[in-house]
mmCIF file of C-alpha atoms in Angstrom:
data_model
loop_
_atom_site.group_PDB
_atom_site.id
_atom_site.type_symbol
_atom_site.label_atom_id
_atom_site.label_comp_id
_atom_site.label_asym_id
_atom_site.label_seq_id
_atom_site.Cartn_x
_atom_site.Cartn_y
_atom_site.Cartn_z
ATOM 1 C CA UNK K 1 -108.306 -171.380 15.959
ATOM 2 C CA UNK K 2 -104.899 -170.092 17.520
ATOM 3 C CA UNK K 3 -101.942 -170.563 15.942
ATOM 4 C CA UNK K 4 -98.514 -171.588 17.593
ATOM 5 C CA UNK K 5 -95.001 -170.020 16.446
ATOM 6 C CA UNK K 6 -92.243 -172.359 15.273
ATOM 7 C CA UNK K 7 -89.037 -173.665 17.406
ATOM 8 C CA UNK K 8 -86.768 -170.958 17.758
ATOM 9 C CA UNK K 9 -84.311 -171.343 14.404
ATOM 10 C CA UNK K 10 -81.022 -170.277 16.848
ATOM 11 C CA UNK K 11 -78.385 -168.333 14.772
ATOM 12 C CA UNK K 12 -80.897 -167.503 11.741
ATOM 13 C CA UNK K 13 -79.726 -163.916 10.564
ATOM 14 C CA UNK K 14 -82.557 -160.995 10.802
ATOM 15 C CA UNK K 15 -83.298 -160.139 7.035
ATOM 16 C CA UNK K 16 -83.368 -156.641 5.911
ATOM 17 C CA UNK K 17 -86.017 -154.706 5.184
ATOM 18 C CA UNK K 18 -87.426 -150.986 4.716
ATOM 19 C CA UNK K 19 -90.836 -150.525 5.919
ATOM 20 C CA UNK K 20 -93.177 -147.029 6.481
ATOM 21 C CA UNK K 21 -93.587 -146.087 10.182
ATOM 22 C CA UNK K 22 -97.229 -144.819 11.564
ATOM 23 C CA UNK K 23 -94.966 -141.648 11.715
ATOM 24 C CA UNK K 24 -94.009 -141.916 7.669
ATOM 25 C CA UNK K 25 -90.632 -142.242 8.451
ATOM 26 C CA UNK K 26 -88.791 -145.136 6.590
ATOM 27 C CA UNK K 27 -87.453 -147.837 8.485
ATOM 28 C CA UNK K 28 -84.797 -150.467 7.554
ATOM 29 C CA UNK K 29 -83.568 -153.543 9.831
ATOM 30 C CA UNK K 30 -79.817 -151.149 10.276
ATOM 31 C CA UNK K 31 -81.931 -148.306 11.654
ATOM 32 C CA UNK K 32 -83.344 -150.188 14.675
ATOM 33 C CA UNK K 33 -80.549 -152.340 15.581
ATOM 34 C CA UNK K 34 -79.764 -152.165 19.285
ATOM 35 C CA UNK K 35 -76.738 -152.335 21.092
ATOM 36 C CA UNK K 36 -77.613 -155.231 22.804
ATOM 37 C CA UNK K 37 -80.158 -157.074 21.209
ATOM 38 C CA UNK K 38 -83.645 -156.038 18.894
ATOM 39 C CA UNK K 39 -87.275 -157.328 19.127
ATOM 40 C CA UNK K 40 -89.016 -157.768 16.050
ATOM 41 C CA UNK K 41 -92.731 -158.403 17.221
ATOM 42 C CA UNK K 42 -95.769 -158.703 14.354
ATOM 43 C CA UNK K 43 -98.583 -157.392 15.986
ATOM 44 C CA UNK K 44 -101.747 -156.071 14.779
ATOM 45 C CA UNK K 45 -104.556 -154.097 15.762
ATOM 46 C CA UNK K 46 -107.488 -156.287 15.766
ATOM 47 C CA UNK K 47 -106.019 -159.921 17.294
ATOM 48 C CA UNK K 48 -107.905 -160.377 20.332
ATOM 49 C CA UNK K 49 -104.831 -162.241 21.504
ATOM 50 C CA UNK K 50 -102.909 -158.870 20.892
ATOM 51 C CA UNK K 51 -105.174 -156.669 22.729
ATOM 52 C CA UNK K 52 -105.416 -159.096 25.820
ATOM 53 C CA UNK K 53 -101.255 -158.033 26.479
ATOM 54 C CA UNK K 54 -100.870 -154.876 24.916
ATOM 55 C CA UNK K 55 -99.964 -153.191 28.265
ATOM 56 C CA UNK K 56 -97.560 -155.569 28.919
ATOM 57 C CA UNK K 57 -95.980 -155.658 25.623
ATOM 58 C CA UNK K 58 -95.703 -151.900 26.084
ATOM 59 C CA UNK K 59 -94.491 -152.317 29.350
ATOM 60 C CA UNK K 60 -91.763 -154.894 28.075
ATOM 61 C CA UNK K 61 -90.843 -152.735 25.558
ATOM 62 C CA UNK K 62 -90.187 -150.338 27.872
ATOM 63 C CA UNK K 63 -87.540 -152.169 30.133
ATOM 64 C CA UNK K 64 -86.064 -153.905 27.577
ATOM 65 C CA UNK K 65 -85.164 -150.335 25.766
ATOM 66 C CA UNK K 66 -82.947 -149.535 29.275
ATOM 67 C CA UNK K 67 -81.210 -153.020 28.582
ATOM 68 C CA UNK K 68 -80.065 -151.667 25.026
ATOM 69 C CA UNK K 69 -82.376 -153.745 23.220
ATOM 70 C CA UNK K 70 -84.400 -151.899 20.767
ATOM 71 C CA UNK K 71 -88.208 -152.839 19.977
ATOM 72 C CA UNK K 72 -90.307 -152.753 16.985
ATOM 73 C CA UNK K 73 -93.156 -153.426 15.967
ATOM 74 C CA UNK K 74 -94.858 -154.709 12.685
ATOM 75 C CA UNK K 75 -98.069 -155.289 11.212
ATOM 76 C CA UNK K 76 -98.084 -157.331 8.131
ATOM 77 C CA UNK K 77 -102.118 -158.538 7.711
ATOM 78 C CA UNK K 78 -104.329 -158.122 5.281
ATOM 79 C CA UNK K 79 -106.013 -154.494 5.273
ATOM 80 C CA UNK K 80 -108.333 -155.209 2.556
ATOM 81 C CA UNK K 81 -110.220 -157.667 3.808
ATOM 82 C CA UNK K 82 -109.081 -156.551 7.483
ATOM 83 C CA UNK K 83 -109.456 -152.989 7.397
ATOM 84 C CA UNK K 84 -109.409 -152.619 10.794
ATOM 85 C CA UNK K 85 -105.356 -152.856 10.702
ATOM 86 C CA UNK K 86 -105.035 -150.644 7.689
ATOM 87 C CA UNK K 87 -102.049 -148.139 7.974
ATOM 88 C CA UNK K 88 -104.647 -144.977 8.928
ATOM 89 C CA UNK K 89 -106.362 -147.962 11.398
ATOM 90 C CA UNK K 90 -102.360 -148.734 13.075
ATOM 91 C CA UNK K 91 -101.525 -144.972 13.381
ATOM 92 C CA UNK K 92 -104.634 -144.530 15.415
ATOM 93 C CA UNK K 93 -103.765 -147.964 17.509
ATOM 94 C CA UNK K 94 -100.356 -146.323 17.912
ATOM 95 C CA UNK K 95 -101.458 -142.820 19.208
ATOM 96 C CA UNK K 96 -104.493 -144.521 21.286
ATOM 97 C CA UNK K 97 -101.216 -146.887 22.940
ATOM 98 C CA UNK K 98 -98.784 -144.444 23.324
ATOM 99 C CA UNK K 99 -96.333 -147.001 21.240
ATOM 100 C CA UNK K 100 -92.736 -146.700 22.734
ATOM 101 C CA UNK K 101 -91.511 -148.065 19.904
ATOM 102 C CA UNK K 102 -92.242 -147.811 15.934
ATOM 103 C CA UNK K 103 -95.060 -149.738 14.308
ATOM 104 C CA UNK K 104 -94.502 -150.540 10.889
ATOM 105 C CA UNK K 105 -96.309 -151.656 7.883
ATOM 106 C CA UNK K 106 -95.662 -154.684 5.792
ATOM 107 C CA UNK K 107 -98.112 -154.071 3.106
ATOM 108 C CA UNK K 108 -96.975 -156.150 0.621
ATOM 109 C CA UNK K 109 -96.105 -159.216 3.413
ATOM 110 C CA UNK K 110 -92.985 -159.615 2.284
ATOM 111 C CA UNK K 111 -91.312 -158.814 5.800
ATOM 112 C CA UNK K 112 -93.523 -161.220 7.493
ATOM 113 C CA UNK K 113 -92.678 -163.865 5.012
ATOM 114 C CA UNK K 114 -89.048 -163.220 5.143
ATOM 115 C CA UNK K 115 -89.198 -163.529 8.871
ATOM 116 C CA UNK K 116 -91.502 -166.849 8.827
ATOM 117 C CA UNK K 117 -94.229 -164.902 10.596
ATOM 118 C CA UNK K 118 -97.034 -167.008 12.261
ATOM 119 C CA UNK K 119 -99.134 -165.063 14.151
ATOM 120 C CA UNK K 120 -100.068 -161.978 16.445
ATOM 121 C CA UNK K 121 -98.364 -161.755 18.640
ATOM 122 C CA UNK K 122 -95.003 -163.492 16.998
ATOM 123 C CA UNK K 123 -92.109 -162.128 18.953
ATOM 124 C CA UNK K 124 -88.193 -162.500 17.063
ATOM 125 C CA UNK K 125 -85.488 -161.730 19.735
ATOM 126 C CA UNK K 126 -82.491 -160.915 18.154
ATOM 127 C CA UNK K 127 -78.488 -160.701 20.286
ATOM 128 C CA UNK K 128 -76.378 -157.381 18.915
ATOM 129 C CA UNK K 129 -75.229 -159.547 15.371
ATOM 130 C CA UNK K 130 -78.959 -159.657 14.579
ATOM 131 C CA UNK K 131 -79.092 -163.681 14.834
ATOM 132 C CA UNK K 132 -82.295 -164.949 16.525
ATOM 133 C CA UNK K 133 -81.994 -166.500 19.678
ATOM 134 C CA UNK K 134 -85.720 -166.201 21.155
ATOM 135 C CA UNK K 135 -89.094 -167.092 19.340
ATOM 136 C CA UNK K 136 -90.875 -167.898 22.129
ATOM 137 C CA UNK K 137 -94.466 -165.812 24.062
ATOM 138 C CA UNK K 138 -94.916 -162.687 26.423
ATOM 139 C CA UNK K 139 -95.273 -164.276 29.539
ATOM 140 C CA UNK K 140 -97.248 -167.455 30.994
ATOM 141 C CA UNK K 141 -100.369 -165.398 32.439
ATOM 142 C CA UNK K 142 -103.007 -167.173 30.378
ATOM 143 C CA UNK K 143 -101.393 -170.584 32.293
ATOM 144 C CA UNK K 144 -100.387 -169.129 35.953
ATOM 145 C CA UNK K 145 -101.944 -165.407 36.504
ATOM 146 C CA UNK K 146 -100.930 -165.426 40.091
ATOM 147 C CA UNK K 147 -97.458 -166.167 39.259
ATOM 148 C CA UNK K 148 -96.588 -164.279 36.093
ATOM 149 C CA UNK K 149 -93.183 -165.675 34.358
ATOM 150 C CA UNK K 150 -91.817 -162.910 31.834
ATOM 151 C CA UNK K 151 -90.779 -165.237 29.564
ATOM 152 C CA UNK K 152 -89.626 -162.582 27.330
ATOM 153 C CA UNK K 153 -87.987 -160.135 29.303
ATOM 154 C CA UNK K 154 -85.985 -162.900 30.987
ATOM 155 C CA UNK K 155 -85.166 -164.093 27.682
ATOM 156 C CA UNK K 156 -84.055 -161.223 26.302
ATOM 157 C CA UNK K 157 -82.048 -160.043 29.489
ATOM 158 C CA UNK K 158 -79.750 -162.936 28.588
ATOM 159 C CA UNK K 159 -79.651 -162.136 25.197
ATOM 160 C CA UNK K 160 -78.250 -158.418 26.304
ATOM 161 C CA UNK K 161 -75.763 -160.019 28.625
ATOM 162 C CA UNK K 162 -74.490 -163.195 26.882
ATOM 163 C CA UNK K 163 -75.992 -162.735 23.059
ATOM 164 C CA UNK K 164 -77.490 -166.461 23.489
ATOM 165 C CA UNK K 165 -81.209 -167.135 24.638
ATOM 166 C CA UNK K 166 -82.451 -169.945 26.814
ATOM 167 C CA UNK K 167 -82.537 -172.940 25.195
ATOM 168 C CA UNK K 168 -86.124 -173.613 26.447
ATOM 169 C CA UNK K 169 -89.004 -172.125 24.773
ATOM 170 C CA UNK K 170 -92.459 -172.101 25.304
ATOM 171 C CA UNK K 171 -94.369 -170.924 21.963
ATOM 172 C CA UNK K 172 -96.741 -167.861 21.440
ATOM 173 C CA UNK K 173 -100.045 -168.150 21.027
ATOM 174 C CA UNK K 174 -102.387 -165.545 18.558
ATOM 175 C CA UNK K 175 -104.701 -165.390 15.717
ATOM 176 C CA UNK K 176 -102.644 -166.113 12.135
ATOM 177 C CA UNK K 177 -101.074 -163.682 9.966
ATOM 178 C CA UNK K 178 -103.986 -162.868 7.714
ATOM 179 C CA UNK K 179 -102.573 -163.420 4.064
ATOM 180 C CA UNK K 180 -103.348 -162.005 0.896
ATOM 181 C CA UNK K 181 -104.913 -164.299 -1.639
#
């Protein structure tokens, strides 16, 4: 059964964190900050939901990075019972993708719990002080392929040029975080 992210919580501060990289390279919250904005997404490798836009995430990630906004990614589920996104499973996902961004691991969940993760994909947009102004989906292609809205991209756009994001939100849409017991 999907899940649907929260409201967007305008103004909440990022929280800090230092997570490993499918490159071993630790990562804290200060290292990615971007000029203009950063986009904390929890992704995994194994959502079906996930899968269905991974080109366009990648392709998102991709223009937003000109804008100043740096991108992220995390992956914060379960890898005992859902090996499939264990960290040797996400460096594989990464170097299959091409990831233009790092992927990180949240083994113990703490990151994802910190953030109020929901699901895959759950997408934080954050202006330059690192205070959230979008928590909203990708795009609207599930609804209206014809006529794709990038919800995101638009979103974050603003957030680069005014540090405030649109005050109308439409959720994203995945499979659940899976938890530890």
């Amino acid at each position: 059964m999907p899940i649907q992210t929260p409201i967007c919580d305008f103004g909440q501060k990022a929280l800090p964190f230092e997570l490993k990289s499918t490159d071993r390279k630790i990562i804290s919250l200060n290292d990615i900050k971007g000029e203009n904005g950063t986009l904390i997404m929890f992704i995994c490798n194994h959502c079906p939901y996930v899968v269905s836009v991974l080109d366009d995430i990648i392709d998102e990630a991709r223009n937003l990075q000109k804008l100043g906004i740096n991108v992220l990614a995390i992956c914060s589920n379960d890898a005992e019972e859902y090996p499939q996104d264990s960290f040797e499973n996400m460096k594989k996902f990464d170097l299959d993708h091409l990831f233009p961004f790092p992927y990180l691991h949240d083994a113990d969940q703490s990151t994802a719990k910190n953030f109020g993760a929901e699901c895959t994909p759950d997408f934080f947009g954050f202006n330059q002080n690192l205070e959230l102004q979008y928590r909203g989906r990708l795009n609207n292609k599930r609804e209206n392929p014809e006529v794709v809205k990038r919800e995101l991209h638009e979103a974050m756009s603003m957030i680069a040029e005014t540090g405030q994001g649109p005050k109308e939100q439409s959720p994203s849409v995945g499979c659940s975080i899976k938890w530890k017991n």
